[in-house]
Coordinates of C-alpha atoms in Angstrom, one line a residue:
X1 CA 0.0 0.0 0.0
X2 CA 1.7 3.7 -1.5
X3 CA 0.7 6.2 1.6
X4 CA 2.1 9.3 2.2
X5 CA 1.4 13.1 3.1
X6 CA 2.9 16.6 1.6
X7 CA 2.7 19.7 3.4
X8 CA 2.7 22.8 0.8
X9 CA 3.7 26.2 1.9
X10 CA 3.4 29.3 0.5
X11 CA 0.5 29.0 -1.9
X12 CA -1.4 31.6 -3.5
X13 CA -5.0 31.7 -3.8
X14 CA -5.2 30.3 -7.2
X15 CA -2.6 27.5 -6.4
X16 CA -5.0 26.3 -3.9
X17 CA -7.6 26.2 -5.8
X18 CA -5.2 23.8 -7.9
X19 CA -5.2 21.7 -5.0
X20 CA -9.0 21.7 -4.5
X21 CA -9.9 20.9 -8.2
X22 CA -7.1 17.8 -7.5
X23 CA -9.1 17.0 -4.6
X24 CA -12.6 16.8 -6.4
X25 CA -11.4 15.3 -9.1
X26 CA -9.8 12.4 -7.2
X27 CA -12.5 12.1 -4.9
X28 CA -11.7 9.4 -2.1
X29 CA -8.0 9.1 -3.2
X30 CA -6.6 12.6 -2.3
X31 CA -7.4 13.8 1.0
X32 CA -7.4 17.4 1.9
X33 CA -8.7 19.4 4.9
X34 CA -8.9 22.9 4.8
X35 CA -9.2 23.2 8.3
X36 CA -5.7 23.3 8.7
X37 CA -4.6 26.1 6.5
X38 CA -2.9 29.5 8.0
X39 CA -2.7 32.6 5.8
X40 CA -0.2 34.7 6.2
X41 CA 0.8 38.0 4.3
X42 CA 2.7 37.8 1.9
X43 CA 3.9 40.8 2.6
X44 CA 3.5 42.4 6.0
X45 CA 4.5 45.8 5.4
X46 CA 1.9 46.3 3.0
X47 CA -1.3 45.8 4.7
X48 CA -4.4 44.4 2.3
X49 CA -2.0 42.6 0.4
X50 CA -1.8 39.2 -1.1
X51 CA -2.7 36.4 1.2
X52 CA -0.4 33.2 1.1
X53 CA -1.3 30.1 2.7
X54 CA 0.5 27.6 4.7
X55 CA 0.4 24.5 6.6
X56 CA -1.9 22.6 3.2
X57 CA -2.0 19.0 4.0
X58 CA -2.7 16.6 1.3
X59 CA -2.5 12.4 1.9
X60 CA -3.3 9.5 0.1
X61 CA -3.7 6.0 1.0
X62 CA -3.3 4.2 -2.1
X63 CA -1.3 4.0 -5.8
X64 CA -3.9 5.7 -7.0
X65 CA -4.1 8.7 -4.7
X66 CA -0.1 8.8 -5.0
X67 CA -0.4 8.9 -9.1
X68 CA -3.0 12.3 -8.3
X69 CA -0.6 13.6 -5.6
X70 CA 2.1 13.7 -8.2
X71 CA -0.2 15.5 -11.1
X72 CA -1.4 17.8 -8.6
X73 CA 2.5 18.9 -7.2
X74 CA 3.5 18.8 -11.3
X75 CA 0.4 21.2 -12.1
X76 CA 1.0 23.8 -9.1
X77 CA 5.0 23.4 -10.1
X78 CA 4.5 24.3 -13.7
X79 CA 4.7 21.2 -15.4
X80 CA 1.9 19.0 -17.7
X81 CA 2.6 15.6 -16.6
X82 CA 0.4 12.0 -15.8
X83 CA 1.6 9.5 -14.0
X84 CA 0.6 6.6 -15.6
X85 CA 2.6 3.9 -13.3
X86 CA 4.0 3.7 -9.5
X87 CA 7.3 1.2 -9.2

């Protein structure tokens, strides 16, 4: 069984809705509670600024929730890839 956990940090607001629309769409194999997110500024000094948020826990229990915990970290990183196959 492929378990596992990431912690992201620093995430904008559309990054985490990234992570959301990973969650939805691999309902019951990516976990995700927003109860655990802290915003901070992302800039102090400038009050009203951009929110960033910390402390995002996603886990999976399974290949399959690995496989969309990879595609999720690729999408916020950038990248267009699909794992197709865990070793």
């Amino acid at each position: 069984m492929t378990s596992g956990s990431v912690t992201l940090n620093g995430l904008d607001d559309k990054q985490l809705v990234v992570v959301l629309e990973a969650k939805i769409r691999n309902e019951g194999k990516l976990f995700f509670n927003p109860q655990h997110i802290q915003q901070l500024p992302a800039n102090p000094a400038r009050p009203g600024g951009t929110m960033l948020n910390n402390n995002v826990i996603v886990s999976w229990q399974n290949e399959e929730g690995f496989k969309a915990g990879i595609e999720m970290q690729a999408q916020l990183a950038g990248h267009k890839i699909v794992a197709t196959e865990v070793a």
